[in-house]
Coordinates of C-alpha atoms in Angstrom, one line a residue:
M1 CA 0.0 0.0 0.0
T2 CA 1.0 3.6 -0.4
I3 CA 0.8 6.6 2.0
E4 CA -1.6 8.2 -0.5
Q5 CA -3.9 5.2 -0.4
L6 CA -3.9 5.3 3.4
A7 CA -4.7 9.0 3.4
I8 CA -7.6 8.5 0.9
F9 CA -9.0 5.6 2.9
I10 CA -9.0 7.6 6.1
A11 CA -10.6 10.7 4.5
V12 CA -13.4 8.6 3.0
A13 CA -13.9 6.4 6.1
E14 CA -14.1 9.3 8.5
R15 CA -16.9 10.9 6.4
Q16 CA -18.5 7.7 5.3
H17 CA -18.9 9.6 2.0
L18 CA -16.8 9.1 -1.2
T19 CA -17.3 12.6 -2.7
Q20 CA -16.7 14.5 0.6
G21 CA -13.7 12.4 1.4
A22 CA -12.1 12.9 -2.0
A23 CA -12.8 16.7 -1.8
A24 CA -11.1 16.9 1.6
I25 CA -7.8 15.8 0.1
G26 CA -8.1 17.4 -3.2
L27 CA -9.0 14.4 -5.4
T28 CA -11.9 13.6 -7.7
P29 CA -14.3 10.9 -6.5
S30 CA -13.2 8.6 -9.3
A31 CA -9.6 8.9 -8.3
A32 CA -10.4 8.2 -4.7
S33 CA -12.6 5.2 -5.6
A34 CA -9.9 3.8 -7.8
A35 CA -7.3 4.0 -5.0
I36 CA -9.6 2.3 -2.5
K37 CA -10.5 -0.5 -5.0
A38 CA -6.8 -1.1 -5.7
L39 CA -6.1 -1.4 -2.0
E40 CA -9.0 -3.8 -1.5
A41 CA -8.0 -5.9 -4.6
F42 CA -4.3 -6.2 -3.7
H43 CA -5.1 -7.3 -0.1
S44 CA -8.2 -9.3 -1.0
V45 CA -10.3 -7.5 1.6
R46 CA -13.5 -5.4 1.4
L47 CA -13.3 -2.1 3.4
F48 CA -16.6 -0.5 2.4
D49 CA -20.2 -1.8 1.8
R50 CA -22.6 0.2 -0.3
V51 CA -25.9 0.4 1.7
G52 CA -28.6 2.1 -0.4
R53 CA -27.1 5.3 -1.6
R54 CA -24.4 5.6 1.0
I55 CA -21.3 3.7 2.0
E56 CA -20.4 2.1 5.3
L57 CA -17.2 0.7 6.7
T58 CA -17.2 -3.1 6.9
R59 CA -16.0 -4.8 10.1
D60 CA -12.6 -5.2 8.5
G61 CA -12.7 -1.5 7.4
M62 CA -13.4 -0.4 11.0
A63 CA -10.5 -2.4 12.4
F64 CA -8.2 -1.1 9.7
L65 CA -9.2 2.5 10.2
E66 CA -7.4 2.8 13.6
E67 CA -4.3 1.0 12.2
A68 CA -4.3 3.4 9.2
R69 CA -4.6 6.5 11.5
Q70 CA -1.7 5.4 13.6
T71 CA 0.4 4.6 10.6
L72 CA -0.3 7.9 8.9
A73 CA 0.4 9.7 12.2
R74 CA 3.9 8.0 12.3
V75 CA 4.5 9.0 8.7
R76 CA 3.7 12.6 9.6
Q77 CA 6.0 12.5 12.6
A78 CA 8.8 11.1 10.5
E79 CA 8.2 13.9 7.9
Q80 CA 8.2 16.5 10.7
A81 CA 11.5 15.0 12.0
L82 CA 13.1 15.5 8.6
N83 CA 11.8 19.0 8.5
D84 CA 13.2 19.6 12.0
F85 CA 16.6 18.3 11.0
G86 CA 16.8 20.5 7.9
G87 CA 15.6 23.5 10.0
L88 CA 18.1 22.8 12.8
K89 CA 15.3 22.3 15.3
R90 CA 16.5 18.8 16.1
G91 CA 19.7 16.8 15.4
T92 CA 23.1 15.9 16.6
L93 CA 26.5 17.5 16.0
D94 CA 29.5 15.2 16.4
V95 CA 32.7 17.2 16.6
M96 CA 36.3 16.5 17.8
A97 CA 39.2 19.0 18.3
S98 CA 42.8 18.8 19.2
Q99 CA 43.6 20.1 22.7
T100 CA 44.7 23.6 22.0
V101 CA 41.7 24.3 19.9
A102 CA 39.4 22.4 22.3
N103 CA 40.5 24.3 25.4
Y104 CA 41.2 27.8 24.1
W105 CA 39.4 28.6 20.8
L106 CA 36.4 26.3 20.4
P107 CA 34.3 26.7 23.6
L108 CA 32.9 30.1 22.7
R109 CA 32.0 28.9 19.2
L110 CA 30.2 25.9 20.6
L111 CA 28.3 28.2 23.1
A112 CA 27.3 30.5 20.2
F113 CA 26.1 27.5 18.2
T114 CA 24.0 25.9 21.0
S115 CA 22.5 29.3 21.8
A116 CA 21.4 29.7 18.2
H117 CA 20.2 26.1 17.9
P118 CA 19.2 24.7 21.3
G119 CA 17.6 21.7 19.8
I120 CA 20.9 20.3 18.5
A121 CA 22.6 17.9 20.8
I122 CA 26.4 18.4 20.8
N123 CA 28.8 15.4 21.2
F124 CA 32.2 16.9 21.7
A125 CA 35.6 15.2 22.5
A126 CA 39.2 16.4 22.6
A127 CA 42.1 14.3 21.4
N128 CA 45.4 14.9 19.6
T129 CA 45.5 15.8 15.9
N130 CA 46.1 12.3 14.6
E131 CA 43.2 10.9 16.6
V132 CA 40.9 13.7 15.5
A133 CA 41.7 13.0 11.8
G134 CA 41.1 9.3 12.4
A135 CA 37.7 10.0 13.9
V136 CA 36.6 12.1 10.9
I137 CA 37.9 9.5 8.5
S138 CA 36.0 6.7 10.3
G139 CA 32.8 8.8 10.6
A140 CA 32.9 8.9 14.4
A141 CA 33.0 12.6 14.1
E142 CA 31.5 14.7 11.3
L143 CA 33.9 17.6 11.9
G144 CA 37.4 17.9 13.4
I145 CA 39.4 21.0 14.2
V146 CA 43.1 20.7 14.6
E147 CA 46.2 22.8 14.9
G148 CA 48.6 20.5 13.0
H149 CA 48.9 19.4 9.3
V150 CA 47.0 16.4 8.3
D151 CA 48.0 14.3 5.4
A152 CA 44.9 12.4 4.4
P153 CA 43.5 12.7 0.9
V154 CA 39.9 11.9 1.9
L155 CA 39.8 14.9 4.2
A156 CA 39.3 18.5 3.3
A157 CA 41.1 21.0 5.5
R158 CA 39.8 24.6 5.7
P159 CA 41.9 27.1 7.5
I160 CA 39.8 29.0 10.1
V161 CA 42.2 31.0 12.3
R162 CA 45.9 31.9 12.5
D163 CA 47.9 30.9 15.6
R164 CA 51.5 31.2 16.6
L165 CA 53.7 28.8 18.4
V166 CA 56.1 30.4 20.9
A167 CA 58.9 28.9 22.8
V168 CA 58.8 29.7 26.6
A169 CA 60.6 29.1 29.8
K170 CA 60.7 30.7 33.2
P171 CA 62.2 34.2 33.0
D172 CA 65.5 33.3 34.8
V173 CA 65.9 30.2 32.6
A174 CA 65.2 32.2 29.5
L175 CA 68.0 34.7 30.4
A176 CA 70.5 32.0 31.2
E177 CA 70.3 30.0 28.0
P178 CA 70.9 31.9 24.8
R179 CA 70.6 29.0 22.3
F180 CA 67.9 26.5 21.4
S181 CA 70.3 23.7 21.9
D182 CA 71.2 24.9 25.5
F183 CA 67.7 24.2 26.8
R184 CA 66.1 21.0 28.0
W185 CA 62.7 20.6 26.4
I186 CA 59.3 19.4 27.4
M187 CA 57.5 18.1 24.3
R188 CA 53.9 17.1 23.5
E189 CA 53.4 13.5 22.7
P190 CA 53.9 12.0 19.2
G191 CA 50.7 12.6 17.1
S192 CA 50.2 16.0 18.6
G193 CA 49.8 18.9 16.2
T194 CA 51.7 21.2 18.5
R195 CA 54.7 18.8 18.4
A196 CA 54.5 18.3 14.6
E197 CA 54.3 22.1 14.0
F198 CA 57.2 22.7 16.4
V199 CA 59.4 20.2 14.6
A200 CA 58.5 21.7 11.3
G201 CA 59.3 25.2 12.6
L202 CA 62.7 24.0 13.8
F203 CA 63.6 22.9 10.3
T204 CA 62.7 26.4 8.9
L205 CA 65.1 27.9 11.5
G206 CA 67.8 25.5 10.3
I207 CA 67.8 23.6 13.6
D208 CA 67.9 19.8 13.5
P209 CA 65.2 18.6 16.1
A210 CA 67.4 15.6 16.8
T211 CA 70.0 17.9 18.5
L212 CA 67.5 19.0 21.2
T213 CA 67.6 17.6 24.6
V214 CA 64.1 16.3 25.3
A215 CA 63.6 15.8 29.0
L216 CA 60.0 14.6 28.8
A217 CA 57.0 14.1 26.5
L218 CA 53.6 14.8 28.0
P219 CA 50.0 14.3 26.6
T220 CA 48.4 17.7 27.4
N221 CA 49.2 21.4 27.2
E222 CA 48.4 21.7 30.9
A223 CA 50.9 19.0 31.8
V224 CA 53.6 20.7 29.7
L225 CA 52.9 24.1 31.2
N226 CA 53.1 22.7 34.8
A227 CA 56.4 21.0 34.0
V228 CA 57.9 24.2 32.5
L229 CA 56.6 26.4 35.4
N230 CA 58.4 24.1 37.9
S231 CA 61.6 23.3 36.1
D232 CA 64.5 24.7 34.1
C233 CA 63.0 23.3 30.9
A234 CA 61.5 25.1 27.9
A235 CA 58.5 24.2 25.7
A236 CA 56.8 25.3 22.5
L237 CA 53.1 26.0 22.9
S238 CA 50.3 28.1 21.4
E239 CA 50.5 31.8 22.2
M240 CA 46.9 31.3 23.4
V241 CA 48.0 28.8 26.0
V242 CA 50.9 30.8 27.5
A243 CA 49.5 34.3 27.2
P244 CA 48.2 34.6 30.8
F245 CA 51.5 33.2 32.2
V246 CA 53.6 35.6 30.1
A247 CA 51.4 38.5 31.2
A248 CA 51.8 37.5 34.9
G249 CA 55.6 37.3 34.5
R250 CA 55.7 33.6 35.2
L251 CA 57.0 32.7 31.7
A252 CA 59.1 34.5 29.1
I253 CA 59.0 34.1 25.4
L254 CA 62.3 33.0 24.0
N255 CA 63.8 35.1 21.3
F256 CA 63.3 32.5 18.5
E257 CA 60.6 33.3 15.9
L258 CA 58.6 30.2 15.0
P259 CA 56.4 30.2 11.9
Q260 CA 52.7 30.9 12.2
R261 CA 50.2 28.1 11.7
N262 CA 46.6 27.5 11.0
F263 CA 43.8 25.9 13.0
S264 CA 42.1 23.8 10.3
L265 CA 38.5 22.5 10.0
L266 CA 38.5 18.9 8.8
Y267 CA 35.6 17.1 7.1
H268 CA 35.3 14.1 4.8
R269 CA 35.2 14.9 1.1
E270 CA 32.9 12.0 0.2
R271 CA 30.2 12.4 2.9
R272 CA 27.4 14.9 2.7
P273 CA 27.3 16.9 6.0
S274 CA 24.3 17.0 8.1
A275 CA 22.4 20.3 8.4
A276 CA 23.9 20.7 11.9
A277 CA 27.5 20.0 10.7
K278 CA 27.1 22.4 7.8
A279 CA 25.8 25.2 10.1
F280 CA 28.6 24.7 12.6
R281 CA 31.2 24.6 9.8
D282 CA 29.8 27.9 8.4
L283 CA 29.9 29.5 11.9
C284 CA 33.6 28.4 12.4
L285 CA 34.6 29.8 9.0
V286 CA 32.9 33.2 9.7
E287 CA 34.3 33.3 13.3
G288 CA 37.8 32.5 12.1
S289 CA 37.8 35.1 9.3

């Protein structure tokens, strides 16, 4: 049976009148009659009896009317759900971000999005750049935002905001050690965009990363910061991360100019984004411009 046949049957059954039922849904009586006859013939059941000059529901027709009403109501609900998804009244946004983005750039954008679209549920997680890229490739996340370069042909990467890595140490340590190679370094873990961008920046300065003394590798910016604040080591972190500590005089920026980098929005080239993902992608592109 078709949804149209159900709607015709309900309209005629509720009025017990073919012409009135057909008019209620914008059909001719002959079209409505043909649809009901086709339904009856296909399922080998009689839904109406002609009694004198009027029609009446058969017992089977009476029983089927409630089923038809419930079915059509569910169809209408499904249709409304699709409309809600398209209109951003309902839906889910799955987004992942690398740690610097997740902690320092993204929260205000997520807040702006959920304020504009309160019916959208946000599933958000932080990970390192490689893990974020893997989640977008697998479909676990529709969107990813990272601070490192991602080499994955199936992913599109749109720059959204510029950031700068800076090398920092405690002020007394910064004054005592004039060269990169003189410092002991706290690094982010392998797979981190911050680490990858720092290594790339060293090459542009003509410094071989293998010559650095790495005291420790840690999995979060906060752990790196804490280690640097309480040791004679240096680290390279986003300017966003270290700015409050530099302003308070607890850290000093070393006199080595590292290249700027982009925060990039990742999405799968071959998957059509949901309405929620497209709206959040557009917001990030506007906010980052």
